[in-house]
PDB file of N, CA and C in Angstrom:
ATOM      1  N   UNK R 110       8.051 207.673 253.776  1.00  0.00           N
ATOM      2  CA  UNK R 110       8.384 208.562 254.870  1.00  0.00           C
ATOM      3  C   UNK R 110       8.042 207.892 256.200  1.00  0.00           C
ATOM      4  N   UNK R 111       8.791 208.023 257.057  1.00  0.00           N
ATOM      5  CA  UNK R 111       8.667 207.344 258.438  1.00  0.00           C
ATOM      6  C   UNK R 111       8.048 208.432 259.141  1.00  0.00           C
ATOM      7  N   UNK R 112       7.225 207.667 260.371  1.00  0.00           N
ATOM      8  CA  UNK R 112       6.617 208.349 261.629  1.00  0.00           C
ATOM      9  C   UNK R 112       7.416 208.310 262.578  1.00  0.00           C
ATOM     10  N   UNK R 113       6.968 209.433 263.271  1.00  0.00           N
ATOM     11  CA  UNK R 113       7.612 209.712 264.627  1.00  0.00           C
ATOM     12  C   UNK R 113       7.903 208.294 265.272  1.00  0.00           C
ATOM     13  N   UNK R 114       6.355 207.207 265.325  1.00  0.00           N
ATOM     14  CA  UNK R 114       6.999 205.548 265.978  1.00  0.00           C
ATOM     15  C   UNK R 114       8.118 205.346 265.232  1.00  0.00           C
ATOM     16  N   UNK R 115       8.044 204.910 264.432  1.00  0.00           N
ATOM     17  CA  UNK R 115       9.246 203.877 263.389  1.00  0.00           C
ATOM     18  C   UNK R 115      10.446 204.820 263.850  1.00  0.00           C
ATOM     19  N   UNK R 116      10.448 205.936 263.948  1.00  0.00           N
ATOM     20  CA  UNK R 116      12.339 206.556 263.719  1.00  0.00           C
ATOM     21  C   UNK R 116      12.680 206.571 265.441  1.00  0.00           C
ATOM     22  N   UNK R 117      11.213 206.068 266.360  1.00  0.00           N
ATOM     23  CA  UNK R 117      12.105 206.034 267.443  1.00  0.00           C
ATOM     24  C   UNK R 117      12.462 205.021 267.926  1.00  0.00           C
ATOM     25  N   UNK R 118      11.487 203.671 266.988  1.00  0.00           N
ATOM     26  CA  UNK R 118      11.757 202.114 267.585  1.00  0.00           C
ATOM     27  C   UNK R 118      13.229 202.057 266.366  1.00  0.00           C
ATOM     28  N   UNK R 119      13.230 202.406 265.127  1.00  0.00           N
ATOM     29  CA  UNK R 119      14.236 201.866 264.715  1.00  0.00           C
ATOM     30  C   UNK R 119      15.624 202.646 265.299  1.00  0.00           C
ATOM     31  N   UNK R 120      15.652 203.875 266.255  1.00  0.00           N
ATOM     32  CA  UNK R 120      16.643 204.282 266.405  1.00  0.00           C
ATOM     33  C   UNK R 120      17.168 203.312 267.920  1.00  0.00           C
ATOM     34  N   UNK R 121      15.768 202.598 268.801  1.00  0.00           N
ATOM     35  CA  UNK R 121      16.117 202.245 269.660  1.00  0.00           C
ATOM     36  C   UNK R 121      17.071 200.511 269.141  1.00  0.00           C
ATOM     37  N   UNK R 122      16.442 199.951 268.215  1.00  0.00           N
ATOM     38  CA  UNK R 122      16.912 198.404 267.508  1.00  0.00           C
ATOM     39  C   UNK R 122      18.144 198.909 267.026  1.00  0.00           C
ATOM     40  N   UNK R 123      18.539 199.789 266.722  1.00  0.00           N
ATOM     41  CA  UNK R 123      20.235 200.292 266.293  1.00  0.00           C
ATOM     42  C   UNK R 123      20.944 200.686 267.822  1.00  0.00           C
ATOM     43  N   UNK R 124      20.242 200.910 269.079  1.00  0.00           N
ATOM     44  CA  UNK R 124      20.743 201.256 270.114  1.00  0.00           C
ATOM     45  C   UNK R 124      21.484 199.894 270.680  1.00  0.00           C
ATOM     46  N   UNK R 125      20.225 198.729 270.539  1.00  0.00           N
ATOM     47  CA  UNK R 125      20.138 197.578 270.702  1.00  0.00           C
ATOM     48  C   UNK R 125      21.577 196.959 270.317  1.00  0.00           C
ATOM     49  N   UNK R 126      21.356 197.204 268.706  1.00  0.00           N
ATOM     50  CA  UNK R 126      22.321 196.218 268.145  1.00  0.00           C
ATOM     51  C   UNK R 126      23.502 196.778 268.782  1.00  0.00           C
ATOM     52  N   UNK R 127      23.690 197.669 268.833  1.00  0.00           N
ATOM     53  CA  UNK R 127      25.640 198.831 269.439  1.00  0.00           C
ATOM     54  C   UNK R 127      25.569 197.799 271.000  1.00  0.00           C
ATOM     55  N   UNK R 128      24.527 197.707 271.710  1.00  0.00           N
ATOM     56  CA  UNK R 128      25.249 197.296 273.098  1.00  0.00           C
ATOM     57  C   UNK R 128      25.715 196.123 273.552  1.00  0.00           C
ATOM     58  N   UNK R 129      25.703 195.185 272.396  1.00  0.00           N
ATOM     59  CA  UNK R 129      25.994 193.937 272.676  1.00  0.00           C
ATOM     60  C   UNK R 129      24.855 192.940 274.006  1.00  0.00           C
ATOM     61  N   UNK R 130      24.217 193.613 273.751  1.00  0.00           N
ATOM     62  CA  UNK R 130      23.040 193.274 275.227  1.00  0.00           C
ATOM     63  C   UNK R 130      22.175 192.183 274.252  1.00  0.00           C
ATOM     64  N   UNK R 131      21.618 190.876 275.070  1.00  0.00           N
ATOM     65  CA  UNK R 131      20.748 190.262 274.307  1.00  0.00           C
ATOM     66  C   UNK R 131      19.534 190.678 274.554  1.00  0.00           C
ATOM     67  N   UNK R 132      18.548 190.616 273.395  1.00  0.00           N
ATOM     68  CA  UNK R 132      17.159 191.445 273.328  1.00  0.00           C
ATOM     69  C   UNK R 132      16.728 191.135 274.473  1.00  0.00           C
ATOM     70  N   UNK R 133      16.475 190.061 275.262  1.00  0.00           N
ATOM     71  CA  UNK R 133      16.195 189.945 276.587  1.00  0.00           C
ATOM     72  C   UNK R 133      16.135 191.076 277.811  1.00  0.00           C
ATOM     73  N   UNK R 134      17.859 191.336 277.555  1.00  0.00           N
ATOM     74  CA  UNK R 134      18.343 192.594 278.518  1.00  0.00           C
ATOM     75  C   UNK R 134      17.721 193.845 278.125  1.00  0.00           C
ATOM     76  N   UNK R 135      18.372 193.787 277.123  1.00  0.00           N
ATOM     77  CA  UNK R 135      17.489 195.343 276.396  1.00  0.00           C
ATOM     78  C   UNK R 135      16.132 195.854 276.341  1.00  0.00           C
ATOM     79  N   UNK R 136      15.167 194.644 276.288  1.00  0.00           N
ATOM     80  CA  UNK R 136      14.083 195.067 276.545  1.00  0.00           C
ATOM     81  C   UNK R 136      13.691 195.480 278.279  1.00  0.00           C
ATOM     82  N   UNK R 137      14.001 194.265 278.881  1.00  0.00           N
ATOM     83  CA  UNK R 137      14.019 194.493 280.405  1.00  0.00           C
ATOM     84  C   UNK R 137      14.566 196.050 280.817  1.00  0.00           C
ATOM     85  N   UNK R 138      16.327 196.353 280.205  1.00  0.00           N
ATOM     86  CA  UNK R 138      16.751 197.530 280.919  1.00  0.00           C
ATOM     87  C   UNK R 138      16.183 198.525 280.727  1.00  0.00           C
ATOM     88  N   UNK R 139      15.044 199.082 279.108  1.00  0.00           N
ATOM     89  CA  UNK R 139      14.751 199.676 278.128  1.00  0.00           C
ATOM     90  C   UNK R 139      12.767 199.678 278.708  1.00  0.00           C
ATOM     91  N   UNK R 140      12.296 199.047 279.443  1.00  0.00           N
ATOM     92  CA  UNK R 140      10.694 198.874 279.527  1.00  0.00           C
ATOM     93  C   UNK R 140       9.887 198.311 278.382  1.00  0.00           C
ATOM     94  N   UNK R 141      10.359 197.362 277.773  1.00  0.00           N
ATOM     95  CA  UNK R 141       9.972 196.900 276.051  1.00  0.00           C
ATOM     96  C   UNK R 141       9.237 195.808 276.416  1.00  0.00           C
ATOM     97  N   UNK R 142       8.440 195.627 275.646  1.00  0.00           N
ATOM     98  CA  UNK R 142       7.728 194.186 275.780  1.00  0.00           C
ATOM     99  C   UNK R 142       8.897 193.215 274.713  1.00  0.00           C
ATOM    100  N   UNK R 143       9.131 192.098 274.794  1.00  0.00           N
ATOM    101  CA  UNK R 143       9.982 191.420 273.543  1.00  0.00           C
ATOM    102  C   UNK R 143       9.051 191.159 272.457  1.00  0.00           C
ATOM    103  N   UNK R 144       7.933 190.565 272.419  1.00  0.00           N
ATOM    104  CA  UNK R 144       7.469 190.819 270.966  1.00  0.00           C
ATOM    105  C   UNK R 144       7.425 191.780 270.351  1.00  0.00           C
ATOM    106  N   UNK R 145       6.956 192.818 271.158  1.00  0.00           N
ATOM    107  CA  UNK R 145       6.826 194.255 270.457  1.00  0.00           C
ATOM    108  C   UNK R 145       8.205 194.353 269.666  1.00  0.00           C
ATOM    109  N   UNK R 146       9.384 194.476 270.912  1.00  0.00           N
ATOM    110  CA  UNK R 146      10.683 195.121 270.142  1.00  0.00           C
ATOM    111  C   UNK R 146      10.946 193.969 269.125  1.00  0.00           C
ATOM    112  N   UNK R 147      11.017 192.521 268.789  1.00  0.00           N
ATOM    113  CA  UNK R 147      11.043 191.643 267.635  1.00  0.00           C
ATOM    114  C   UNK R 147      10.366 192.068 266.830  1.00  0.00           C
ATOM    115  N   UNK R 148       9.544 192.543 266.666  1.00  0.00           N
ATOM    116  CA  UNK R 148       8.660 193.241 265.540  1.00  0.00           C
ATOM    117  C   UNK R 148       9.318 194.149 265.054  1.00  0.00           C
ATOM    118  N   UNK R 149       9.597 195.145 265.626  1.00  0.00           N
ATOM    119  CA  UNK R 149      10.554 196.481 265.686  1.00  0.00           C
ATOM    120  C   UNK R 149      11.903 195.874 264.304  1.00  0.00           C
ATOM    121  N   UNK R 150      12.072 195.005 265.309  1.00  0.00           N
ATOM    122  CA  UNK R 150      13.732 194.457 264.791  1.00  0.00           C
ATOM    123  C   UNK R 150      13.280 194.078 263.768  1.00  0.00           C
ATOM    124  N   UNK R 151      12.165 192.558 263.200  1.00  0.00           N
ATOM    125  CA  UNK R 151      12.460 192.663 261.888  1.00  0.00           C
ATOM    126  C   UNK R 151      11.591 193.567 260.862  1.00  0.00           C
ATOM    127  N   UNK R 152      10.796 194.535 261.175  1.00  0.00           N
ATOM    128  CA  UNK R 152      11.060 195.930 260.405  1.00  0.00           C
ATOM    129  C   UNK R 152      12.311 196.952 260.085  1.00  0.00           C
ATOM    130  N   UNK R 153      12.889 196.808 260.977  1.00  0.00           N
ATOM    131  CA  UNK R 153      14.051 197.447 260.613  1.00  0.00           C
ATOM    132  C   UNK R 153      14.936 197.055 259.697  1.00  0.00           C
ATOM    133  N   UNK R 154      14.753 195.504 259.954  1.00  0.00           N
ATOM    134  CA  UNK R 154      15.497 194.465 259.033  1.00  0.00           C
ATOM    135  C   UNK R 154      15.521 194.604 257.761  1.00  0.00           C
ATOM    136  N   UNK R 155      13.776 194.351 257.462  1.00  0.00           N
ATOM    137  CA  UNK R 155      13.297 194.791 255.991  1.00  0.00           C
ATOM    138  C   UNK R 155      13.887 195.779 255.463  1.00  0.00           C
ATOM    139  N   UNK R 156      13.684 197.241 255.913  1.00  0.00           N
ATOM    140  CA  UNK R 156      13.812 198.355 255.533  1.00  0.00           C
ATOM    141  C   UNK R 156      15.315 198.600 255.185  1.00  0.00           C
ATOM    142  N   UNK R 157      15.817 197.871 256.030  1.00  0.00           N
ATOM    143  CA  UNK R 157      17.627 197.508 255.337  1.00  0.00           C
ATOM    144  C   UNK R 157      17.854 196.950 254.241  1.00  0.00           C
ATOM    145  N   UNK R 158      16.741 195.960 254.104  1.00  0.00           N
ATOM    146  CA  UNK R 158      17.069 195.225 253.131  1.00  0.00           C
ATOM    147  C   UNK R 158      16.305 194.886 251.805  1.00  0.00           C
ATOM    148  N   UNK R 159      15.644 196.106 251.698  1.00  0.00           N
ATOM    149  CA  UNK R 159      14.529 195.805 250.734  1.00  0.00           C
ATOM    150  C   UNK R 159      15.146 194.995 249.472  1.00  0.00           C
ATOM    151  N   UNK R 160      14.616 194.312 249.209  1.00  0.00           N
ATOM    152  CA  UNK R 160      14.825 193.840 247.825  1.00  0.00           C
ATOM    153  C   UNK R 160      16.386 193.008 247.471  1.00  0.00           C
ATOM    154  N   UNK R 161      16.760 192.840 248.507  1.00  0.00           N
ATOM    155  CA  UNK R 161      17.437 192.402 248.736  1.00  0.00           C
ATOM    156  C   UNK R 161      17.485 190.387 248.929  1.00  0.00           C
ATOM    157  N   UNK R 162      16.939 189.966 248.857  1.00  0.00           N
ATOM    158  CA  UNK R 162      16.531 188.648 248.711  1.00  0.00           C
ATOM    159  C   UNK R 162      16.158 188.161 250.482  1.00  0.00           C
ATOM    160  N   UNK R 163      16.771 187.147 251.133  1.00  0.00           N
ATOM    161  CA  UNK R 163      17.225 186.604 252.603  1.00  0.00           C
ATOM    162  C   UNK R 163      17.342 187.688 253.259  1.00  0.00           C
ATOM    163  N   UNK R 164      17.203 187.951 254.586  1.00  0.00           N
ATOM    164  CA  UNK R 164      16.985 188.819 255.841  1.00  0.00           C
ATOM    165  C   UNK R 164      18.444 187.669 256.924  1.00  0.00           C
ATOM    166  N   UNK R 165      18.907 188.707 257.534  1.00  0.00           N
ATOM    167  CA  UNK R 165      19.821 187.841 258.869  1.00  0.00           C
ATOM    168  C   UNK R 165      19.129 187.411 259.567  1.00  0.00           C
ATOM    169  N   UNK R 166      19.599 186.023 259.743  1.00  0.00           N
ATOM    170  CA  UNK R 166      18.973 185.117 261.130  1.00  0.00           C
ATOM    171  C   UNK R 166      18.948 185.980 262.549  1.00  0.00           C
ATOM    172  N   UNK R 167      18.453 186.285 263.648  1.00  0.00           N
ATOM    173  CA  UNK R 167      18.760 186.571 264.509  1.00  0.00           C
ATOM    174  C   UNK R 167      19.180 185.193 265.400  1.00  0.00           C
ATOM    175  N   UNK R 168      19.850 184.894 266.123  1.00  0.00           N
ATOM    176  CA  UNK R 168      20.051 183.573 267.206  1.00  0.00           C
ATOM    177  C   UNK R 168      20.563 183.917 268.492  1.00  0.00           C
ATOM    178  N   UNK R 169      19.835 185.266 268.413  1.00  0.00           N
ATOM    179  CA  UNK R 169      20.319 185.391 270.491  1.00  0.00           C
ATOM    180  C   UNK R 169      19.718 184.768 271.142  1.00  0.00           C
ATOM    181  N   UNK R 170      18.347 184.304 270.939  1.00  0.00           N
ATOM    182  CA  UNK R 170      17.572 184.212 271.503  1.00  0.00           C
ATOM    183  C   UNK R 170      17.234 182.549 271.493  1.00  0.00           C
ATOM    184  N   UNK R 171      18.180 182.157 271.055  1.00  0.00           N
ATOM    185  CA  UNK R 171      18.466 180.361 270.122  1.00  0.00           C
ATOM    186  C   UNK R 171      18.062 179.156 271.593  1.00  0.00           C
ATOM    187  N   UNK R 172      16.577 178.923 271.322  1.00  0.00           N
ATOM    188  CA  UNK R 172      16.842 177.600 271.986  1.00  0.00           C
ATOM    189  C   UNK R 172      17.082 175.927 271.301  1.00  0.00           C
ATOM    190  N   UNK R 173      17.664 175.010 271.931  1.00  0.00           N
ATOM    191  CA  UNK R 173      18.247 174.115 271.168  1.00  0.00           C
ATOM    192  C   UNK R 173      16.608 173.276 271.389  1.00  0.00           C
ATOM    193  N   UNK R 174      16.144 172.655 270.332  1.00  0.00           N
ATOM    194  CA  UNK R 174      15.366 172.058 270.228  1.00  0.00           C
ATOM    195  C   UNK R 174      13.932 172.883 269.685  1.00  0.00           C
ATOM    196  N   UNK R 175      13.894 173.750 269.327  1.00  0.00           N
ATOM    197  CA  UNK R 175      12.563 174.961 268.853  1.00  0.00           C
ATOM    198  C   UNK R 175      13.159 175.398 267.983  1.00  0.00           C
ATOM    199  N   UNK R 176      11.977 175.644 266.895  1.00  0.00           N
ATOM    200  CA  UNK R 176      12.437 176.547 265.875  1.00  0.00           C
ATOM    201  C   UNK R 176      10.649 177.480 266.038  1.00  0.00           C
ATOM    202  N   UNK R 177      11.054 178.678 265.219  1.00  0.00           N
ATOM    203  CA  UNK R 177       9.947 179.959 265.362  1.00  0.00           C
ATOM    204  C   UNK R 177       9.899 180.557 264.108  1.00  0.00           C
ATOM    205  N   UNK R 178       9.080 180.078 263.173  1.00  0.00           N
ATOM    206  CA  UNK R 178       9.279 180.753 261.954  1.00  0.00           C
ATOM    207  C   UNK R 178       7.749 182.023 261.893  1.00  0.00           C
ATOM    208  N   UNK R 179       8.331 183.033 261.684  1.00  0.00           N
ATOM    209  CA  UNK R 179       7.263 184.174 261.880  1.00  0.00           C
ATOM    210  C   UNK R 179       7.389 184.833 260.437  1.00  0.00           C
ATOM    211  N   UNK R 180       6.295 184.318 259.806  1.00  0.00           N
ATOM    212  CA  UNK R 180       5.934 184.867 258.665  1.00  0.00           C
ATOM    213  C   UNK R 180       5.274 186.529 258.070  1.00  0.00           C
ATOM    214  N   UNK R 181       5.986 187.262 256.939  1.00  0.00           N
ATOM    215  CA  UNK R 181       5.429 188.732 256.769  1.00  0.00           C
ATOM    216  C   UNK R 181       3.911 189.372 257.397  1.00  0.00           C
ATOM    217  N   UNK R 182       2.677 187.914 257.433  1.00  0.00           N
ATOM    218  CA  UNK R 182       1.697 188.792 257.807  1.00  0.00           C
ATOM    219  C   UNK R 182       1.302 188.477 259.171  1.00  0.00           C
ATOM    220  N   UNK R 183       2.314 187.966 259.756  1.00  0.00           N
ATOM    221  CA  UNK R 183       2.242 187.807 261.471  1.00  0.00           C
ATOM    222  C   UNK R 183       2.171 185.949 261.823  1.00  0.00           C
ATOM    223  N   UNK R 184       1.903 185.178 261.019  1.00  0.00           N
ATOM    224  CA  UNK R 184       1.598 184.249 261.472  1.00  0.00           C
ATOM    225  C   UNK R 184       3.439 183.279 262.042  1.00  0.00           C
ATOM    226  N   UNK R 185       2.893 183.087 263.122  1.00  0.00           N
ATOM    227  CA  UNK R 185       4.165 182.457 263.659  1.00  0.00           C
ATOM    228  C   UNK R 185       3.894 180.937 264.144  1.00  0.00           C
ATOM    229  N   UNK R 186       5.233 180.455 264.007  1.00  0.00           N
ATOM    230  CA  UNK R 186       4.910 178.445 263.861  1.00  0.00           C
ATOM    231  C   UNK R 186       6.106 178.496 265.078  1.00  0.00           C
ATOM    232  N   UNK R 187       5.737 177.923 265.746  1.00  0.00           N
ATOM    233  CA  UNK R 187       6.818 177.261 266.749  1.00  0.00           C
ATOM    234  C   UNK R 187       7.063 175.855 266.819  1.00  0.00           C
ATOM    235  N   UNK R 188       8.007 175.086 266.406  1.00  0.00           N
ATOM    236  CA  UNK R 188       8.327 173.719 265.977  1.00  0.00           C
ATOM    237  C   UNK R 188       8.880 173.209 267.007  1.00  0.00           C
ATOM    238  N   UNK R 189       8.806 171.549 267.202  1.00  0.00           N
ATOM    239  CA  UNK R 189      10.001 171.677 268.229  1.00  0.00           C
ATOM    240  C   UNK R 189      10.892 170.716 267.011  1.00  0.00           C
ATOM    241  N   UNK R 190      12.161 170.368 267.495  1.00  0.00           N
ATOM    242  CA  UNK R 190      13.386 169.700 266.880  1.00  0.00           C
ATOM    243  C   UNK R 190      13.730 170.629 265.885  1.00  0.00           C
ATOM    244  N   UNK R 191      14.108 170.024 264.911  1.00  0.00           N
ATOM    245  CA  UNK R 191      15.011 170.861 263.560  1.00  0.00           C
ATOM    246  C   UNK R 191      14.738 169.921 262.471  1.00  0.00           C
ATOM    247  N   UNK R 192      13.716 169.665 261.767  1.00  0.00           N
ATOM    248  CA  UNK R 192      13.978 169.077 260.676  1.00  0.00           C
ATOM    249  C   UNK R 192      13.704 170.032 259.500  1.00  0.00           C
ATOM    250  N   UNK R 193      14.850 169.889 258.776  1.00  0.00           N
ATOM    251  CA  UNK R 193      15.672 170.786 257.967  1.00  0.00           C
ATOM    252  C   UNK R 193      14.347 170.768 256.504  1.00  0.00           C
ATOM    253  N   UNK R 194      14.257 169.677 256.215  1.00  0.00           N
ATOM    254  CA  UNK R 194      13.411 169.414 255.271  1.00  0.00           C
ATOM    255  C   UNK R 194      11.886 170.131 255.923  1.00  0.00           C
ATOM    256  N   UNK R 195      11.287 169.801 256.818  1.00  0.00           N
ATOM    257  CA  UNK R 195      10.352 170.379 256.746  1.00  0.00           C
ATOM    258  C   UNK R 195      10.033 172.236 256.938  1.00  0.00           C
ATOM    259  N   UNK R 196      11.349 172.458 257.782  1.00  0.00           N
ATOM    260  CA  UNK R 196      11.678 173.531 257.946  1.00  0.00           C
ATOM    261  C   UNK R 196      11.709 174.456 256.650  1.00  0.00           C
ATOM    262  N   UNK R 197      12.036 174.110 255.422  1.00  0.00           N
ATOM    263  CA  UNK R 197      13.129 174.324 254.192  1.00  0.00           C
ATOM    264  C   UNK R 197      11.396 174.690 253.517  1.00  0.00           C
ATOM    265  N   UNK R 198      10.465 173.531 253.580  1.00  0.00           N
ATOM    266  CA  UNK R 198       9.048 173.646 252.860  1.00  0.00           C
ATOM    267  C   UNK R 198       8.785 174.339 253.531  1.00  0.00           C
ATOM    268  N   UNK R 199       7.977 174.741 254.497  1.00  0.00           N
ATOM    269  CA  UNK R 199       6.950 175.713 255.502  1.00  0.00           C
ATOM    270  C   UNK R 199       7.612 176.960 254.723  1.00  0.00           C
ATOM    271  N   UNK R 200       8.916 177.247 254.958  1.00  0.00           N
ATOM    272  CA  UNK R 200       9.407 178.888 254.182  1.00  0.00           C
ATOM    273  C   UNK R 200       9.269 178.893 252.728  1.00  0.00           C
ATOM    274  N   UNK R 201       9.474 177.678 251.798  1.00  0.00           N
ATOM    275  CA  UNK R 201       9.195 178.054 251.007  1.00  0.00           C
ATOM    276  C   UNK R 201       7.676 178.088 250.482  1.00  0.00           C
ATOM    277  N   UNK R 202       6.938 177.173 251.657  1.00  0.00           N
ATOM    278  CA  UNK R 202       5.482 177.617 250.952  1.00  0.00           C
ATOM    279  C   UNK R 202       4.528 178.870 250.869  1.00  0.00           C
ATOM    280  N   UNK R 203       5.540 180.232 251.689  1.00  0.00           N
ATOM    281  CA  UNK R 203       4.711 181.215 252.080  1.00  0.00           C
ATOM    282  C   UNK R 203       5.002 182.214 250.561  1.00  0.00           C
TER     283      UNK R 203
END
């Protein structure tokens, strides 16, 4: 059963997704902090997708040369370049 938070952040991350606005905007037009609402988003994600295997990439937010892998119990890696191989281990070691 959801709380009053969750049904109003996930109704706002479905507001989100309808406006074509990048989370950037949305948080700015909306008073959001962006981590907060990224959090938001991939809870909502989950809850779409339970059991479901892979979650959608988000890439609005895509800079060329960084990668950000943010793992289930919060821990987040910020890389720079793209190497695929090491990228490929770090996810699968969690």
């Amino acid at each position: 059963m959801k709380n009053n938070r969750t049904e109003a952040m996930f109704s706002l991350v479905e507001r989100w997704r309808q406006s074509g606005q990048s989370k950037k905007a949305f948080c700015r037009d909306h008073d959001l902090k962006a981590p907060t609402f990224s959090y938001w988003v991939g809870r909502k994600n989950k809850a779409n997708h339970q059991g479901e295997g892979f979650l959608p990439v988000d890439v609005s937010d895509y800079q060329a040369g960084q990668v950000e892998l943010i793992y289930p119990n919060g821990v987040k890696l910020r890389l720079p370049g793209g190497d695929a191989r090491l990228i490929t281990a770090l996810i699968k070691s969690f």
